[in-house]
Structures are given as structure tokens and as C-alpha cells.
XYZ file of C-alpha atoms in Angstrom:
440
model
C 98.528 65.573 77.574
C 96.766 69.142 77.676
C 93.971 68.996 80.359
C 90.274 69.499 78.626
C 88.976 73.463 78.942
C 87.190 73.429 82.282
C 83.837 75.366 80.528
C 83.650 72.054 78.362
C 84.095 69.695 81.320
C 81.334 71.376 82.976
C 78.911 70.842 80.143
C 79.907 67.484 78.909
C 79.907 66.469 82.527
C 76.137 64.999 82.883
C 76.288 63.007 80.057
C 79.905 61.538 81.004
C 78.263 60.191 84.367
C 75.255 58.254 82.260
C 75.720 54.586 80.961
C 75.444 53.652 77.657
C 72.148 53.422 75.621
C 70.251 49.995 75.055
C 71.214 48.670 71.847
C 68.467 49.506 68.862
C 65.813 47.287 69.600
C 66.540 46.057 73.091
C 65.015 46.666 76.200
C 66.214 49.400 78.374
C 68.693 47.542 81.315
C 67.439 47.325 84.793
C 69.073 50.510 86.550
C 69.242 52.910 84.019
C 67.700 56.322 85.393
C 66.199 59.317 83.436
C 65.040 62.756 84.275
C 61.427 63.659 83.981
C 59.906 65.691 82.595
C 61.348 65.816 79.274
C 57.915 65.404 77.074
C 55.711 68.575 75.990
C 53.310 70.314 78.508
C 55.358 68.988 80.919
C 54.353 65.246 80.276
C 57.607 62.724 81.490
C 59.949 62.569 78.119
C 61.834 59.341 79.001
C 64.409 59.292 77.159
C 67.661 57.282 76.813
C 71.215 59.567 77.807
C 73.614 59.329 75.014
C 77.020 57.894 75.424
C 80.022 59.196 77.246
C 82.521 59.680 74.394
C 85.236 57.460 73.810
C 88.111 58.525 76.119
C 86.434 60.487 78.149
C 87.098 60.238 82.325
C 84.821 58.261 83.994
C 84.414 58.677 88.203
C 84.479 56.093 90.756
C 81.845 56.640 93.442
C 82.644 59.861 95.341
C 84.856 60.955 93.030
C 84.482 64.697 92.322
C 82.504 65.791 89.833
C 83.492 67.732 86.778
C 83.422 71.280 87.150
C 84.466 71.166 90.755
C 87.062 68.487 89.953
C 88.430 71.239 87.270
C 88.392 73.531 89.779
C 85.940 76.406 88.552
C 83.302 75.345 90.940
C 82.468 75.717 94.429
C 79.045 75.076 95.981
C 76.937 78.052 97.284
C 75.850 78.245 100.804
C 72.360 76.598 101.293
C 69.861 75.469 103.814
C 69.488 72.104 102.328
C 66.632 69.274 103.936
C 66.545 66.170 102.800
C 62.770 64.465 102.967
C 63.125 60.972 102.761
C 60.599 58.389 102.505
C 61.170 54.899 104.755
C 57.599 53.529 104.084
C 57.268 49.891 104.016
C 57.925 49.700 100.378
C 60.889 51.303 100.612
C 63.624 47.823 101.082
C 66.201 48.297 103.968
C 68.729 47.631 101.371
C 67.005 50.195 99.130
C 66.711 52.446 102.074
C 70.692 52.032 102.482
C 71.563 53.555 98.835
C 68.854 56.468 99.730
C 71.319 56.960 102.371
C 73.976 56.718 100.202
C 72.735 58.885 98.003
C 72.103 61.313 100.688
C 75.720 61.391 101.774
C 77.230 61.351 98.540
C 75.539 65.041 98.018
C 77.045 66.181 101.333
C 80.253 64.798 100.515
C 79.536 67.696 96.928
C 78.634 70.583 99.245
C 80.665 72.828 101.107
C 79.709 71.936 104.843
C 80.096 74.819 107.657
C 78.027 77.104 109.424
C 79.471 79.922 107.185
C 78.266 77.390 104.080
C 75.809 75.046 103.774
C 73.741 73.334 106.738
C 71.611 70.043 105.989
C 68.891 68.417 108.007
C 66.997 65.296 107.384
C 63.806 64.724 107.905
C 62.268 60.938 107.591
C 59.426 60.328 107.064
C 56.312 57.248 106.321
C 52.773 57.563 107.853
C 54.620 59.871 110.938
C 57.469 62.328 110.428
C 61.207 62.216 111.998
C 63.156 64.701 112.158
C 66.701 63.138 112.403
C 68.504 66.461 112.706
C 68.359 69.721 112.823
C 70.641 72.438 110.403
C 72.543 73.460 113.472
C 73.236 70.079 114.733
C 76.058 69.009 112.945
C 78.875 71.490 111.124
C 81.162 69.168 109.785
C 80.738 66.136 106.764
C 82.041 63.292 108.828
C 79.267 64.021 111.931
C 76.753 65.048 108.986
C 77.870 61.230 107.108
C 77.604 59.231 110.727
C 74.375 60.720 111.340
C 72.890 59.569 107.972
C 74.405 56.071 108.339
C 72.375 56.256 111.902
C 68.995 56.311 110.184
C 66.813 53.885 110.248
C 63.608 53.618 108.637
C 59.745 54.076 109.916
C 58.040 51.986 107.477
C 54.241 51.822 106.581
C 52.596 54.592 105.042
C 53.581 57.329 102.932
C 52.215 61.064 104.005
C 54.533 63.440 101.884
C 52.052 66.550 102.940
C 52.390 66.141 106.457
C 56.371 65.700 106.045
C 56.512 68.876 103.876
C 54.488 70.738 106.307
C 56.763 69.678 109.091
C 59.949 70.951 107.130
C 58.221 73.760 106.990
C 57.314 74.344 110.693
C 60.087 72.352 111.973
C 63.483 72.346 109.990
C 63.371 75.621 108.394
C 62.983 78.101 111.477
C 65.222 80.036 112.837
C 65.860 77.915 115.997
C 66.324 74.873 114.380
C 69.797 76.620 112.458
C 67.913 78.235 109.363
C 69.319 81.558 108.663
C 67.372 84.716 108.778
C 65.607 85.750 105.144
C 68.005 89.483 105.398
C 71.359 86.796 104.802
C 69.682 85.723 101.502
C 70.605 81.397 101.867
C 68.568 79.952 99.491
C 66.203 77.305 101.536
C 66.352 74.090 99.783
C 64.224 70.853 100.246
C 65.049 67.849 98.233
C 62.325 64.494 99.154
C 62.712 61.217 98.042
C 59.678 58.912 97.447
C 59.178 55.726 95.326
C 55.045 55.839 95.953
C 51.808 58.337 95.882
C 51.596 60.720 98.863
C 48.330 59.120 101.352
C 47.628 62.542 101.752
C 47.313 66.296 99.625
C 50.304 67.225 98.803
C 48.533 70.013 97.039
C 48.316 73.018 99.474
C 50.993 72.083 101.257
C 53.601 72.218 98.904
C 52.434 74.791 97.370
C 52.738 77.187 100.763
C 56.252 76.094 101.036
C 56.915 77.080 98.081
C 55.278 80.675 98.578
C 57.195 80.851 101.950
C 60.393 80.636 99.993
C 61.191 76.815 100.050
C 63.089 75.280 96.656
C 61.391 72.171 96.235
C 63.215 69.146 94.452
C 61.124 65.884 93.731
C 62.911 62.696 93.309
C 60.817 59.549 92.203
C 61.757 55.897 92.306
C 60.048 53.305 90.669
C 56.429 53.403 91.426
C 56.670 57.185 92.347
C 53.597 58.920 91.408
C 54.764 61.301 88.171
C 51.761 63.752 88.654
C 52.394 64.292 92.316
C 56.372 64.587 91.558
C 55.025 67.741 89.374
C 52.761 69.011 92.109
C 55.427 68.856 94.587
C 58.615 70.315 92.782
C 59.309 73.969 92.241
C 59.366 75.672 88.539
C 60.828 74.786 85.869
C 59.744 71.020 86.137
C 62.283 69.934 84.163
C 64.841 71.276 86.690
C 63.620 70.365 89.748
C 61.777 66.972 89.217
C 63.635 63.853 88.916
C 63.271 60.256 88.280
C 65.073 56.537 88.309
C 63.700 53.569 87.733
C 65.564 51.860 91.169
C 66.815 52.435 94.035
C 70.180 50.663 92.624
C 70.964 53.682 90.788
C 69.745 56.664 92.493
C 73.303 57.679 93.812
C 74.284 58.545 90.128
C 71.905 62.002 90.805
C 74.448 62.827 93.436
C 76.307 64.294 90.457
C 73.414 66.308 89.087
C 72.509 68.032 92.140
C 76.312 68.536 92.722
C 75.777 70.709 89.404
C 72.871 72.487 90.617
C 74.691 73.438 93.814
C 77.685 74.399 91.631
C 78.054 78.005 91.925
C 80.923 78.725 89.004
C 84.184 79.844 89.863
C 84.248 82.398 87.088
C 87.411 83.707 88.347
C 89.337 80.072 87.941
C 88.060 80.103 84.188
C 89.927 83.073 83.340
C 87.410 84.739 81.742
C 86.545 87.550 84.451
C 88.695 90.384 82.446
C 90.039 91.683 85.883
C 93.622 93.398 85.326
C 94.673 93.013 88.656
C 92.535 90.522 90.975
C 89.806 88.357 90.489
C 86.957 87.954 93.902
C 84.538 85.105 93.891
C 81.301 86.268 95.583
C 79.363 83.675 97.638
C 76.424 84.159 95.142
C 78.457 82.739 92.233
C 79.569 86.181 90.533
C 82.449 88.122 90.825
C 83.967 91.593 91.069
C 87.598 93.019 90.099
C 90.147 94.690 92.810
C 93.457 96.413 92.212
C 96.767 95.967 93.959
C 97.423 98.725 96.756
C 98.473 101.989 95.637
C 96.163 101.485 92.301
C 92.198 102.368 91.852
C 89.255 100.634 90.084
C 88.228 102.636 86.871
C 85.263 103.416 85.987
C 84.793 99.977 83.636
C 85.351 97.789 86.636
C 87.400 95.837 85.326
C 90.984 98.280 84.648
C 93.636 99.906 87.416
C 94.805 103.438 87.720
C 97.615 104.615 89.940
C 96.540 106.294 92.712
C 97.995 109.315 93.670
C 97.705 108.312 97.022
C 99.464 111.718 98.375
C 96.517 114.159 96.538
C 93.889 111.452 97.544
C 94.807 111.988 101.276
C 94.637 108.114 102.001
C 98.699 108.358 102.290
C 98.361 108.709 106.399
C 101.379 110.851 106.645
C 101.171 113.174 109.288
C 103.487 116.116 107.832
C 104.626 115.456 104.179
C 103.251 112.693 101.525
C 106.098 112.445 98.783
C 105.276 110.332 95.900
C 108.425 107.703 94.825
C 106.832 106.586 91.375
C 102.992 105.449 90.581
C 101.185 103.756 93.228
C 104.031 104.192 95.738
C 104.873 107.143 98.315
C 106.725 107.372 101.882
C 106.181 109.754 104.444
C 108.506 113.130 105.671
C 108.279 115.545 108.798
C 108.267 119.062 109.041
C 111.951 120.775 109.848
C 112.831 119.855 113.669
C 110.438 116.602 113.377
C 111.850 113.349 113.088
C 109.760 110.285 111.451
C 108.920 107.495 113.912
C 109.095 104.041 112.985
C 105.487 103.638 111.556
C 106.837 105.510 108.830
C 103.486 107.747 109.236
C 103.796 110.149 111.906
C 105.998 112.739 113.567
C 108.240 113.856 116.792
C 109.860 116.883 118.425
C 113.643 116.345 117.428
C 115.132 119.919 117.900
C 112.185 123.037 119.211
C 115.111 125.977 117.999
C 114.769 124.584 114.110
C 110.961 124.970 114.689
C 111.296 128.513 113.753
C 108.704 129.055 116.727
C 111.325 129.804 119.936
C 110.708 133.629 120.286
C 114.618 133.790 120.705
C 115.507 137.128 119.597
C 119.174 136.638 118.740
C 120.290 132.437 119.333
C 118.266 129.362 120.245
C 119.879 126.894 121.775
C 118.380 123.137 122.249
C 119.074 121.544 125.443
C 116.979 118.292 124.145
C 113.979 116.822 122.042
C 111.426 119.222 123.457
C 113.360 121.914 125.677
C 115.692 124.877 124.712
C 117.039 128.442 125.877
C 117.665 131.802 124.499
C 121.246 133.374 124.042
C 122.552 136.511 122.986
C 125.140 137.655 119.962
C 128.639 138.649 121.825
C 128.084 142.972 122.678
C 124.482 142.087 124.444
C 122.754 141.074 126.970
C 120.083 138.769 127.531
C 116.703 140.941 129.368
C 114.583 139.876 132.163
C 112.306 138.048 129.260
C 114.736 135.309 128.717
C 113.440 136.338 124.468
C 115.320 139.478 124.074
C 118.684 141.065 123.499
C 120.448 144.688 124.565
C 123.680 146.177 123.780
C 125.689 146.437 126.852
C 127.053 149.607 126.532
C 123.355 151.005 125.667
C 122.449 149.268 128.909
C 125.361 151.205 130.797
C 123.789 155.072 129.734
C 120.083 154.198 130.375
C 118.672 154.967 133.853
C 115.584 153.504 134.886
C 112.834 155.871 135.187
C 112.600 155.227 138.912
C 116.403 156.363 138.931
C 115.276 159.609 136.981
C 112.667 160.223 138.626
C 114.896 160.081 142.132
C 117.639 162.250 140.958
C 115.875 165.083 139.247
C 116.164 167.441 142.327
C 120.007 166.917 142.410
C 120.196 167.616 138.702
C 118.025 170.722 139.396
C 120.159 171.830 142.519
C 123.717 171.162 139.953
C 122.916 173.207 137.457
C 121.923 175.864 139.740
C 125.379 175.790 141.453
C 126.595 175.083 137.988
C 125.135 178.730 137.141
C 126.015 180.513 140.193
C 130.153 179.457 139.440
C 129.960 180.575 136.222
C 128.362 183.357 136.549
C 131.383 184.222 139.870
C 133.873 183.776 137.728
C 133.189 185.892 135.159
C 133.246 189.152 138.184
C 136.242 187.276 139.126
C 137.349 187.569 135.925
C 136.263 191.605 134.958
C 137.756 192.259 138.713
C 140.941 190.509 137.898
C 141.400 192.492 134.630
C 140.800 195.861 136.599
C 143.491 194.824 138.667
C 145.766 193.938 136.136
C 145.087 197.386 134.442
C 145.644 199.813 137.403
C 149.012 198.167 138.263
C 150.001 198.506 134.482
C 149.265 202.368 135.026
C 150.968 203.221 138.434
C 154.408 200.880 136.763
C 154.478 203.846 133.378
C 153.839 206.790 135.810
């Protein structure tokens, strides 16, 4: 059988938790509760709940409630004090399902320093305060704690309770959080009579200083100074049951007005790649890595993640296909195994040796210089000569050392040829006068 749509569940779901209406012309049954005000101008409009419709779930105590039960809500992180009156008229057994009650809203919240933190204060003609917010972090101390309580009895001074609340439970040192984190700071007291003392001012100033004040009546409970006490709008904030017998059945109304929608659960959000509950109720849209948010919020782009420069290569971002890329060195680099950056592998394919003619690596980071066969490799280790080049050139200090032998050679050079050529012209002469005395 198709589960019912969780939006419908969460609207149907105070009216599933009421019992049935009195019969037409029958008195209302002992322990059915209503919510005040209902009437105009803020006068109580009693009025019978209707019906749960046929078929629909009913809860056994502590059973989750409906929207959380669906899964679509969670509670919101509060500062949450409970004022409860123990005055004599209060009935230890009645005083036990005020406890009940109590516990039956932690057991709705979301308990943790992170979340919310509850304190009870207790309260007749003097004030208790049972615990602090940062006593307990955890529903079964929080739950122990309650059941601990025991009651003060005799009088009934709601002022001087608020006012401790005020000055007491909702500081700083006592667990609140500071006003800059934005937890709502939420009061929720519990009478059945009329406050012995004004109410008035008080409440009023904790309401100015911040403080969300719920009013909760039983039986006898004064209506007008339920109105005077409770925060705007009335009609959400002031409540009322006619016993103490049924008062744990608004466990499930203030587990609604904790609820803070899970609007990502409902499927409604319009997010094309992922849904974020904020701890205010809302939401916001994210996109899976490698893709950006457009400008509507709510759609994904790939991201070019190489032109963006959030690819963290340190030499070459190559894009694979959209939203994806991997990482490449520089020639003579080779990737390390963070697939981001870069190392030495071979300094000759660098292109920056300064070798001349050959580079030769001799490991990751180190190399020499070589020569093509025909040269030589000079006194710079860089640079190449051709040997035969090498064999004709004299150093200038060699030049330099010789010159006067060069000078003194060509002289003597010049003198012999200059010999032999009067060797020569006597020779001939010679040869010419023995020629003439032969033919005489």
C-alpha cells in the first residue's frame, strides 16, 4: 500500500492526534484538551477538534510524530526552558504527567550541544532551577533528570519564575548561546492557576530581551494572564487543556512547532544535483565536483576546471571530457603520485643544459656535456672545437713569445735568397767564360 505524501501527513497530523468529538448534544468528556485562543479579539474559541479520519494512523505514546515520522522533519536547534508550576494545587500524580509531558517533548527534539539544550526551572511561591542548558547533552540524562523532580508546592509566583529564567537560565554561563549564533531562546511554563504576582512587566521584558514565550494552562489556569504571558500571535503560542490527564497529547504540537521541514526529503527543492538542509529550516542546491552552480541556483554547468585554474596541476591541466581533467609535466618532468605536481626526470631534455654539441644525463637532476666525433670539449665543459682547428691556433702568449724568432727567420730567410741569386749571376759568368775559351 502506497505510503501517504509526507506534505499531507504533516498537515493532517494535529487533527490525527485529537479524540473524537462529543456526540451532538452531549457533554464534552473529561480529558479532552483545546487550544486557546480561537475566539475574536483574541477571546478563548473553545472549540471541539474534528475527527481523525477513518483509517488514518494513530500513535502510541512516544511514537513519532507525523512529519518527522515521514521523514521531512528535523527539529531546529533551540535554547528551550521549561517553567513548571509545582504549587500545592498542582497533584503529585498531576505533577508526574507534567513531567511526562516534559520528557515526551525532549524525546521530539534533537538533543546535543550542536542542537538543542533544555533547562527546567520549577517553580511555586520560590523558584528552582533544576538544571542548567549545559548540564546535560544527551536525552536519557535530560529524561532521568526530569523524573528527579519533585515538586515545591504552595504558592504560585509566575513573575518571579520568569524573571529568574531570565537572569538565571538564559545567560551565557548557564549554556545559552551567544545572540551572534542566532538559537532561538525558547521558554515554555506550565501553570493550572493565576500568577500571586505581575506577570505584566516581567514577561513583557523577556520578551523584549529576545525570549519566545509559550503559555500552557490547565484547568483553573487564568486565560487573561495565559495572554499576558505568551508571545505574538496568541493563537500560536498560548495553550490550554482542561487536565492534567491529557496534557502529554501537546507533546505533539510543540513537536510541530519545533519541526523545522526537511524540504530537501519532500522532493520539492528543484536542485539538479544535491539537495543541503540548513539548520534554519531552508535549503540551498550544490553540484557534483567538476560542475558549477548557475546563476538560477538551482542548475549545474561543467566546469572547465583547467581555464578556471582550480585544476592544481603544476605544469599542464588537460581536460578528459566535461567536469573531468588529469594532470601532465613539462618535457624531462615526471608526474608524482598526487597526480598534481612535478619532478626532475632527465635535466638534458630540459632544453636548458648549455651543452653546445651533446647532453648527456648521468641521473634525475645531474648531467655532462660531450662533443660530436672531430672536436673537442673546451675548458668550459659547454663548448666544442674542431681538433684540427685546435692544432694551427697558437695562444696569444705563444705569439707573443715567438715573434722575435719569426722576425730573426725571415731576415735570414732574406739574406739566403738574396746569396743565392749572386751565387747564381756568378755561376752563370762562370759557365759563360769556359764556353768561350772551349770555341777559341
Amino acid at each position: 500500500m502506497p505510503r501517504p505524501f509526507p506534505g499531507l501527513l504533516l498537515l493532517l497530523w494535529p487533527l490525527l492526534l485529537l479524540p473524537p468529538p462529543a456526540a451532538p448534544g452531549l457533554p464534552a468528556r473529561p480529558g479532552f484538551w483545546r487550544l486557546v485562543p480561537r475566539g475574536p479579539l483574541g477571546s478563548p474559541g473553545r472549540r471541539s477538534a474534528p475527527a481523525a479520519p477513518s483509517g488514518a494512523p494513530t500513535l502510541g505514546p512516544g511514537q513519532p510524530g507525523g512529519a518527522r515520522g515521514a521523514g521531512v522533519c528535523k527539529s531546529r536547534p533551540l535554547d528551550l526552558v521549561f517553567i513548571i508550576d509545582s504549587s500545592r494545587s498542582v497533584r503529585p500524580l498531576e505533577f508526574t504527567k507534567v513531567k511526562t509531558f516534559v520528557s515526551q517533548i525532549i524525546d521530539t527534539l534533537d538533543i546535543g550541544p550542536a542542537d538543542t539544550r533544555v533547562a527546567v526551572v520549577n517553580y511555586a511561591s520560590t523558584v528552582k532551577i533544576e538544571f542548567h542548558l549545559n548540564t546535560h547533552s544527551d536525552k536519557q540524562s535530560l529524561k532521568q533528570a526530569v523524573a528527579r523532580i519533585t515538586p515545591l508546592s504552595t504558592g504560585t509566583m509566575s513573575g518571579l519564575a520568569i524573571q529568574t529564567a531570565m537572569d538565571e537560565a538564559f545567560t551565557v554561563e548557564a549554556g545559552a548561546r551567544v545572540p551572534s549564533y542566532n538559537i532561538p531562546k525558547v521558554a515554555i511554563i506550565v501553570t493550572d492557576g493565576r500568577p500571586q504576582d505581575q506577570v505584566n512587566e516581567v514577561a513583557a521584558r523577556a520578551r523584549a530581551s529576545g525570549i519566545e514565550l509559550y503559555a500552557v494552562g490547565v484547568d483553573r489556569a487564568d486565560m487573561e494572564s495565559l495572554k499576558v504571558i505568551a508571545s505574538e500571535p496568541l493563537d500560536e503560542h498560548v495553550f490550554y487543556v482542561e487536565t492534567y490527564g491529557v496534557i502529554e497529547k501537546l507533546s505533539s504540537r510543540f513537536q510541530e512547532t519545533f519541526c523545522a521541514i526537511d524540504k530537501c526529503a519532500l522532493n520539492t527543492h528543484g536542485c539538479e544535483h544535491i539537495c543541503v538542509n540548513e539548520r534554519t529550516g531552508s535549503y540551498h542546491c550544490e553540484c557534483y565536483e567538476g560542475y558549477t552552480l548557475n546563476e538560477d541556483r538551482k542548475t549545474c554547468s561543467a566546469q572547465d576546471q583547467c581555464a578556471f585554474g582550480t585544476h592544481g596541476c603544476q605544469h599542464i591541466c588537460v581536460n578528459d571530457r566535461p567536469g573531468s581533467h588529469h594532470c601532465e609535466c613539462y618535457q624531462g618532468y615526471t608526474l608524482n603520485e598526487d597526480n598534481k605536481t612535478c619532478s626532475v626526470r632527465n635535466r638534458c631534455a630540459l632544453g636548458s643544459h648549455g651543452c653546445q654539441h651533446l647532453c648527456v644525463s648521468d641521473g634525475a637532476a645531474s648531467y655532462h656535456c660531450e662533443c660530436y666525433p672531430g672536436f673537442t670539449l673546451n675548458e668550459d665543459k659547454k663548448t666544442c672545437s674542431a681538433i684540427e682547428e685546435a692544432r694551427r691556433l697558437i695562444s696569444t702568449e705563444t705569439a707573443c713569445g715567438c715573434e722575435a724568432t719569426l722576425a730573426f727567420q725571415d731576415k735570414v730567410s732574406s739574406y739566403l735568397q738574396r746569396l743565392n741569386t749572386k751565387l747564381d749571376d756568378i755561376l752563370e759568368k762562370l759557365q759563360a767564360n769556359e764556353y768561350g775559351q772551349i770555341h777559341r
